[in-house]
Coordinates of C-alpha atoms in Angstrom, one line a residue:
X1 CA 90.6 64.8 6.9
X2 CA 91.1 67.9 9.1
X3 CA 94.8 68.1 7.5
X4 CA 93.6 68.0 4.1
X5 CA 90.7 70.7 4.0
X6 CA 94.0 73.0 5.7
X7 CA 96.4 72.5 2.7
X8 CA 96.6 75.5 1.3
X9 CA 96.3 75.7 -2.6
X10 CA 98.0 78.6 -4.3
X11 CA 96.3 80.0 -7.6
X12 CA 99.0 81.7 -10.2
X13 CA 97.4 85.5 -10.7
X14 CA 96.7 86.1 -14.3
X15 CA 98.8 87.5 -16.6
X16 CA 98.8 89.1 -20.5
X17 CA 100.6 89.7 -23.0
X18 CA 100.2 93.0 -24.9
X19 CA 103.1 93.8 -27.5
X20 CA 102.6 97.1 -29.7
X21 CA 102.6 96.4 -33.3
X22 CA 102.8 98.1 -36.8
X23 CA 99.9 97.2 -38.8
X24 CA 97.8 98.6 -41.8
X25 CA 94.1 97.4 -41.4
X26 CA 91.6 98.0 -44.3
X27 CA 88.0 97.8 -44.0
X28 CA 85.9 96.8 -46.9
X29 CA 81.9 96.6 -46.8
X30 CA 80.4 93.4 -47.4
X31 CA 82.0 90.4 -48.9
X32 CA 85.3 90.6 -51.0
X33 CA 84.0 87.1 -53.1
X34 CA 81.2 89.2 -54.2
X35 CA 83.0 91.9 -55.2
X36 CA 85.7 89.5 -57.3
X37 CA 88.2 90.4 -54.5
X38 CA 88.2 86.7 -53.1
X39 CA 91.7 85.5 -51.3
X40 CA 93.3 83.9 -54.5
X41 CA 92.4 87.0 -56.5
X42 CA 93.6 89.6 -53.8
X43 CA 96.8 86.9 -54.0
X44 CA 97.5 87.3 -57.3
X45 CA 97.6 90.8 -57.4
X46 CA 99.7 90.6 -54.3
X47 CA 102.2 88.3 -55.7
X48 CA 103.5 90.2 -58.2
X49 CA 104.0 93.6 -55.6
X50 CA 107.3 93.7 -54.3
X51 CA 106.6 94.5 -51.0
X52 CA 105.0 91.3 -50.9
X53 CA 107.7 89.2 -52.8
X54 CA 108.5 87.4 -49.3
X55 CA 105.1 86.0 -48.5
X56 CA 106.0 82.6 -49.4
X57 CA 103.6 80.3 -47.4
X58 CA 99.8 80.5 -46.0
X59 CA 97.0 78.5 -44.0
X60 CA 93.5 78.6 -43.6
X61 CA 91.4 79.3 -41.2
X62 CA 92.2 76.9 -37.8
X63 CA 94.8 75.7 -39.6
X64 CA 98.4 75.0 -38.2
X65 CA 100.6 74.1 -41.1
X66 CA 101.8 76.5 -43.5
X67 CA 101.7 75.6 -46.9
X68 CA 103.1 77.0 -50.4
X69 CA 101.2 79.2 -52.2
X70 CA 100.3 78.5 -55.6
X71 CA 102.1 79.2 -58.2
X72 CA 100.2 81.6 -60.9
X73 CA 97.0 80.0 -62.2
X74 CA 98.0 76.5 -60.5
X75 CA 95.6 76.2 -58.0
X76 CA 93.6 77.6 -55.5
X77 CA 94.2 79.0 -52.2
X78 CA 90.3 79.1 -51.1
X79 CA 87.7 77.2 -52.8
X80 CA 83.8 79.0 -53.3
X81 CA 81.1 77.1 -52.7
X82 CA 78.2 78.0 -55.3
X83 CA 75.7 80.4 -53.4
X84 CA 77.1 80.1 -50.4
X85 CA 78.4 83.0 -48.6
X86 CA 81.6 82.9 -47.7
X87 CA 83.6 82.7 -44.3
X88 CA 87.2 83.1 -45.4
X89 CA 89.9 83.6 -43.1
X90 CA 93.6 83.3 -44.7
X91 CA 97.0 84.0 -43.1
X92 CA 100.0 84.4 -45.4
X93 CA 103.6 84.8 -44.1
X94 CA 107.4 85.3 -45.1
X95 CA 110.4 85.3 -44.2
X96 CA 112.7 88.6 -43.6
X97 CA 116.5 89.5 -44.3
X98 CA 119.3 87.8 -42.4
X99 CA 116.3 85.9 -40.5
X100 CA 114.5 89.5 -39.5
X101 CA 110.5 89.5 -38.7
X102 CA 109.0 90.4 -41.9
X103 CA 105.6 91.4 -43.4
X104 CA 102.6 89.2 -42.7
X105 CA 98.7 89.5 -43.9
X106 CA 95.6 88.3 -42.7
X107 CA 92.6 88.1 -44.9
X108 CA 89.0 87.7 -43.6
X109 CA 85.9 87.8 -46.5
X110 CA 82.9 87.6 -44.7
X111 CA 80.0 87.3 -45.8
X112 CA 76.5 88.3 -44.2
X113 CA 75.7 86.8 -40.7
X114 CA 72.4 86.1 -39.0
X115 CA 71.0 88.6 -42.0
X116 CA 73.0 91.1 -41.3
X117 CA 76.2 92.5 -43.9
X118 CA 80.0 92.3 -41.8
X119 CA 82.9 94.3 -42.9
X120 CA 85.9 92.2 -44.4
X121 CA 89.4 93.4 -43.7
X122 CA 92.9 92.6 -44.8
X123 CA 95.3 93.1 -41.5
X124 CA 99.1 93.8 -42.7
X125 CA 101.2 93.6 -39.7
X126 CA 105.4 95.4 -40.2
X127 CA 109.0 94.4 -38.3
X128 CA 109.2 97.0 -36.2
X129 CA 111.6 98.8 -38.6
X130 CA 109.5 98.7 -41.2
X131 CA 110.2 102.0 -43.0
X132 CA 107.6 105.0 -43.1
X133 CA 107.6 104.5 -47.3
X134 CA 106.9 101.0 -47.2
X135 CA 103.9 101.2 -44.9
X136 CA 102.2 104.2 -47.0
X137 CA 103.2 102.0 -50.2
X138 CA 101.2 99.2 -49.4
X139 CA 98.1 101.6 -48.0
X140 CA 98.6 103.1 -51.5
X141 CA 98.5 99.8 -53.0
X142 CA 95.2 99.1 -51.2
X143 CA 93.9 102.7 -52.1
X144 CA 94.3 101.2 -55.9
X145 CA 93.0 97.8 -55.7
X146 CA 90.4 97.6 -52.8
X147 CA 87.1 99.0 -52.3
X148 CA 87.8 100.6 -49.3
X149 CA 85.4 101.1 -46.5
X150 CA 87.9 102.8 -44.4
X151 CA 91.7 101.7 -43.4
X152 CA 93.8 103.1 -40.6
X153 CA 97.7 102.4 -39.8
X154 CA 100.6 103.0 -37.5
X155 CA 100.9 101.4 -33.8
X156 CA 98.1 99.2 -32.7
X157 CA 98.0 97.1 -29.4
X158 CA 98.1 93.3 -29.8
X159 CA 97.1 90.8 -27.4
X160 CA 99.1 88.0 -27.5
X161 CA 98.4 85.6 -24.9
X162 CA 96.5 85.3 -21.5
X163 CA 93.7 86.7 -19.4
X164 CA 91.4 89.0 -21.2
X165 CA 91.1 91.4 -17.8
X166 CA 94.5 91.6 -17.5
X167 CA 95.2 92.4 -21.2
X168 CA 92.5 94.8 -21.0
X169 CA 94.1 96.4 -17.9
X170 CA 97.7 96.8 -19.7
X171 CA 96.2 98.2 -22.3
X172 CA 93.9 101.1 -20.6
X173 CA 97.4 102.0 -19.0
X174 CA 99.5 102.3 -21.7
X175 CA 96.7 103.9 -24.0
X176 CA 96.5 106.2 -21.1
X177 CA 100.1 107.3 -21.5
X178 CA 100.4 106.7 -25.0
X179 CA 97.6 108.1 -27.4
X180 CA 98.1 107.3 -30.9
X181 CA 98.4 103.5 -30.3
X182 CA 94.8 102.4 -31.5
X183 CA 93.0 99.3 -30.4
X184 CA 91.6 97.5 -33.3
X185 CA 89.4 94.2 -32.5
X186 CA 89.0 92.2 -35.5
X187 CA 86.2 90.7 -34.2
X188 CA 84.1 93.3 -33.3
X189 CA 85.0 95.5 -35.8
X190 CA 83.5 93.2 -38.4
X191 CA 80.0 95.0 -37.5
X192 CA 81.4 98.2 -36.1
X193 CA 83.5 99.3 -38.8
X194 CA 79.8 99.7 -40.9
X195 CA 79.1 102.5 -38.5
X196 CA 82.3 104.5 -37.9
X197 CA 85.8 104.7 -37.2
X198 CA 87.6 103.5 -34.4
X199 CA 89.4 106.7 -34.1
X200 CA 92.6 107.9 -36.3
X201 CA 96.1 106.8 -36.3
X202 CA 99.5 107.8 -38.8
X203 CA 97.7 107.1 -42.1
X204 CA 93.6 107.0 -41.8
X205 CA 92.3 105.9 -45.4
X206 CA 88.7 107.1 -45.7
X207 CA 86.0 106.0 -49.3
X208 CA 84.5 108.2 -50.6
X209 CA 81.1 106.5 -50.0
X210 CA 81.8 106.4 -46.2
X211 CA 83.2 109.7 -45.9
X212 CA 79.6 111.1 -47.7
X213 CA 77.5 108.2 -45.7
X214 CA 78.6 111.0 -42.8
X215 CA 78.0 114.0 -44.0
X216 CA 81.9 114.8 -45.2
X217 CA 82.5 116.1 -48.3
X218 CA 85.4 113.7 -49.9
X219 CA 86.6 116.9 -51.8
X220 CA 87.2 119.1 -48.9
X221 CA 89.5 116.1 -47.4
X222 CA 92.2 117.9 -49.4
X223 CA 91.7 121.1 -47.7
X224 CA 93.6 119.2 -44.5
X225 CA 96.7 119.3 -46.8
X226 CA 99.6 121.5 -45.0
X227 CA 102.9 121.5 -43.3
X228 CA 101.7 118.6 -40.7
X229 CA 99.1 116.4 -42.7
X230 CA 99.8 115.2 -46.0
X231 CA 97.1 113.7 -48.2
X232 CA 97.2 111.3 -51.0
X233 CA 94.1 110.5 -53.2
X234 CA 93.2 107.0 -54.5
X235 CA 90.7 105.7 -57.0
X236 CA 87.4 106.4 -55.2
X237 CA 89.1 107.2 -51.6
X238 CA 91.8 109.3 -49.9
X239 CA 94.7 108.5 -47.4
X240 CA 95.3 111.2 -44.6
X241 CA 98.8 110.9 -43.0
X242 CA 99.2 112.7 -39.5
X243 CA 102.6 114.0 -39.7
X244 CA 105.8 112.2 -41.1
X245 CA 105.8 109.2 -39.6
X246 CA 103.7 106.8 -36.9
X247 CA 104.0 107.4 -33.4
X248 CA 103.1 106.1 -30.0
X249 CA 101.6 109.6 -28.8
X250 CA 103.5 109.2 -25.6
X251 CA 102.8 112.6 -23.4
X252 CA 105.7 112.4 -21.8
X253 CA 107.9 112.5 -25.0
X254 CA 108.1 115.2 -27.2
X255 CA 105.8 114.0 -29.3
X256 CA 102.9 116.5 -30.8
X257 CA 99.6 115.2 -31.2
X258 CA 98.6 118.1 -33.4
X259 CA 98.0 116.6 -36.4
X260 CA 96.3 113.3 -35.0
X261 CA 93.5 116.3 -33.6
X262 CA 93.8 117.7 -37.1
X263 CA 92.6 114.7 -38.9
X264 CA 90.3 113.6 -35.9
X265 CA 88.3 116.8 -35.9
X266 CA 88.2 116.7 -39.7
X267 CA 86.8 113.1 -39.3
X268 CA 84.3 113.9 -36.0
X269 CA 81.2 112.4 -37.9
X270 CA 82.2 109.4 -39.1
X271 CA 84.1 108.6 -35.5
X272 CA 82.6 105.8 -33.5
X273 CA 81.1 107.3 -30.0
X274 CA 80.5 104.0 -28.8
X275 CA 81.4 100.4 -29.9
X276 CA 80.4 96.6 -29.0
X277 CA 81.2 95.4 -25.6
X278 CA 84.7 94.3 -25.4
X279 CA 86.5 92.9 -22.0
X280 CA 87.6 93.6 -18.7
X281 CA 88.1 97.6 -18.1
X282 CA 87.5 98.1 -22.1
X283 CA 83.8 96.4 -21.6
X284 CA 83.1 99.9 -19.8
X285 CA 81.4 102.1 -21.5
X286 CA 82.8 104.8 -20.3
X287 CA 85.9 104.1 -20.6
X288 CA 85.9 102.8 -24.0
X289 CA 83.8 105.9 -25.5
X290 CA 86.4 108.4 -23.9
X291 CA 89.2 106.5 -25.6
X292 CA 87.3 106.9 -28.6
X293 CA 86.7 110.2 -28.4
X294 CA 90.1 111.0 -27.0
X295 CA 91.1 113.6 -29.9
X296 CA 88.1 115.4 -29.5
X297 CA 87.5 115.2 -25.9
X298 CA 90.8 114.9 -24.2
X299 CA 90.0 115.8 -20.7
X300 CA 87.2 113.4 -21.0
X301 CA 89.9 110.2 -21.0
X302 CA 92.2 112.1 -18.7
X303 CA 88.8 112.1 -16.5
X304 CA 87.6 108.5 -16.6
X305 CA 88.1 106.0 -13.7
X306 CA 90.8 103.6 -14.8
X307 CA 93.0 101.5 -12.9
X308 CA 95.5 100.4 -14.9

């Protein structure tokens, strides 16, 4: 007995995975089904694009097996229910050149929850050398075709597996060190994204109803046009693009943050200064509304107690 309670049992520590990844999310207010932009009608606009010519299998949901598509008008990839509001969740996927990682998208329509409207979103994730022109085709594509809430893109954190403090904790440190890689949480962004802004990132794609729901005049969006932010206007929104190309923001790179400020300060009032409670380190208030505000208050997230 006395041997037994001295055996000592070791415990593995936890561990994360965080990657960095390319991705173009788009915020849309309300239900997509109730604004005729349900999966299978958002697919067929899709299949046709050719930046999307690869997807060539998708799942629903908790699903685990991929299946085909359908081909034009020969089925359907997510059946309505009559007067019931939906909870869509679809995944498509592709394959890439000479067996290379290629585009994916995630679809959620969601409908209203407990009373309350949710924001749906469409999550396109790139290879890593996706090029700078595909990635601001397919947010023009969505400036054209979606009613867009608001959209951001360039490098975004992704937890891929393990312990939610420990992901949390690998990503305070590297967000620390590299600015322009934006956390986006599906999740709770589906009622935060009503309210603000996560912050900016390479392309930031803002409607004109949101940007006036904040006092910002969707016009004088095209004043920020100059030799460091370029701006592209859609049907009823406009797509900011922080210099040439997405980057990490890393302060010990030559990389200038200038025109991430630019855009940021331009976008102050629609900005989140606090979101839903999140995990670990990013469950801290503090911490999580200094990141936020980390364009307009830098020394604020240089300040904050971290210890990542």
């Amino acid at each position: 007995m006395l041997a037994a309670l001295q055996t000592l049992m070791e415990v593995a520590r936890a561990q994360a995975r965080v990657d960095v990844r390319l991705k173009l999310a788009v915020f849309v207010r309300g239900s997509l089904s109730r604004q005729d932009m349900d999966p299978d009608t958002l697919w067929e606009l899709l299949r046709e694009q050719p930046f999307a010519a690869h997807l060539n299998r998708f799942r629903r949901g908790g699903e685990t097996q991929w299946r085909l598509p359908p081909a034009g008008g020969s089925g359907r990839i997510w059946a309505r229910r009559a007067g019931v509001d939906p909870a869509a969740c679809v995944a498509f996927a592709g394959d890439g050149k000479h067996g290379r990682t290629a585009m994916s998208l995630q679809i959620a329509d969601l409908g209203p929850a407990m009373g309350m409207e949710r924001a749906s979103h469409l999550i396109f994730e790139f290879p890593d050398d996706a090029s700078n022109r595909q990635i601001a085709e397919v947010a023009r594509w969505s400036l054209s075709h979606l009613p867009v809430l608001w959209g951001t893109a360039g490098w975004c954190f992704d937890v891929v597996e393990g312990s939610a403090y420990m992901a949390a904790r690998h990503v305070v440190a590297l967000a620390r060190r590299c600015w322009a890689i934006q956390i986006l949480e599906p999740a709770i962004l589906q009622w935060d994204a009503l309210r603000g802004l996560p912050g900016v990132n390479w392309l930031t794609l803002v409607g004109d109803g949101f940007a006036a729901a904040h006092g910002i005049d969707p016009a004088a969006l095209a004043g920020l046009a100059g030799a460091e932010v370029f701006v592209h206007r859609g049907r009823d929104a406009t797509m900011l693009a922080a210099g040439a190309a997405p980057l990490r923001g890393d302060i010990h790179a030559d990389e200038s943050l200038a025109p991430l400020v630019t855009v940021a300060q331009a976008l102050k009032p629609a900005l989140l200064a606090s979101c839903s409670p999140m995990y670990g380190q990013l469950a801290d208030e503090d911490v999580m509304n200094a990141w936020l505000q980390r364009f307009i208050d830098p020394q604020a997230w240089l300040r904050v107690d971290v210890d990542g």
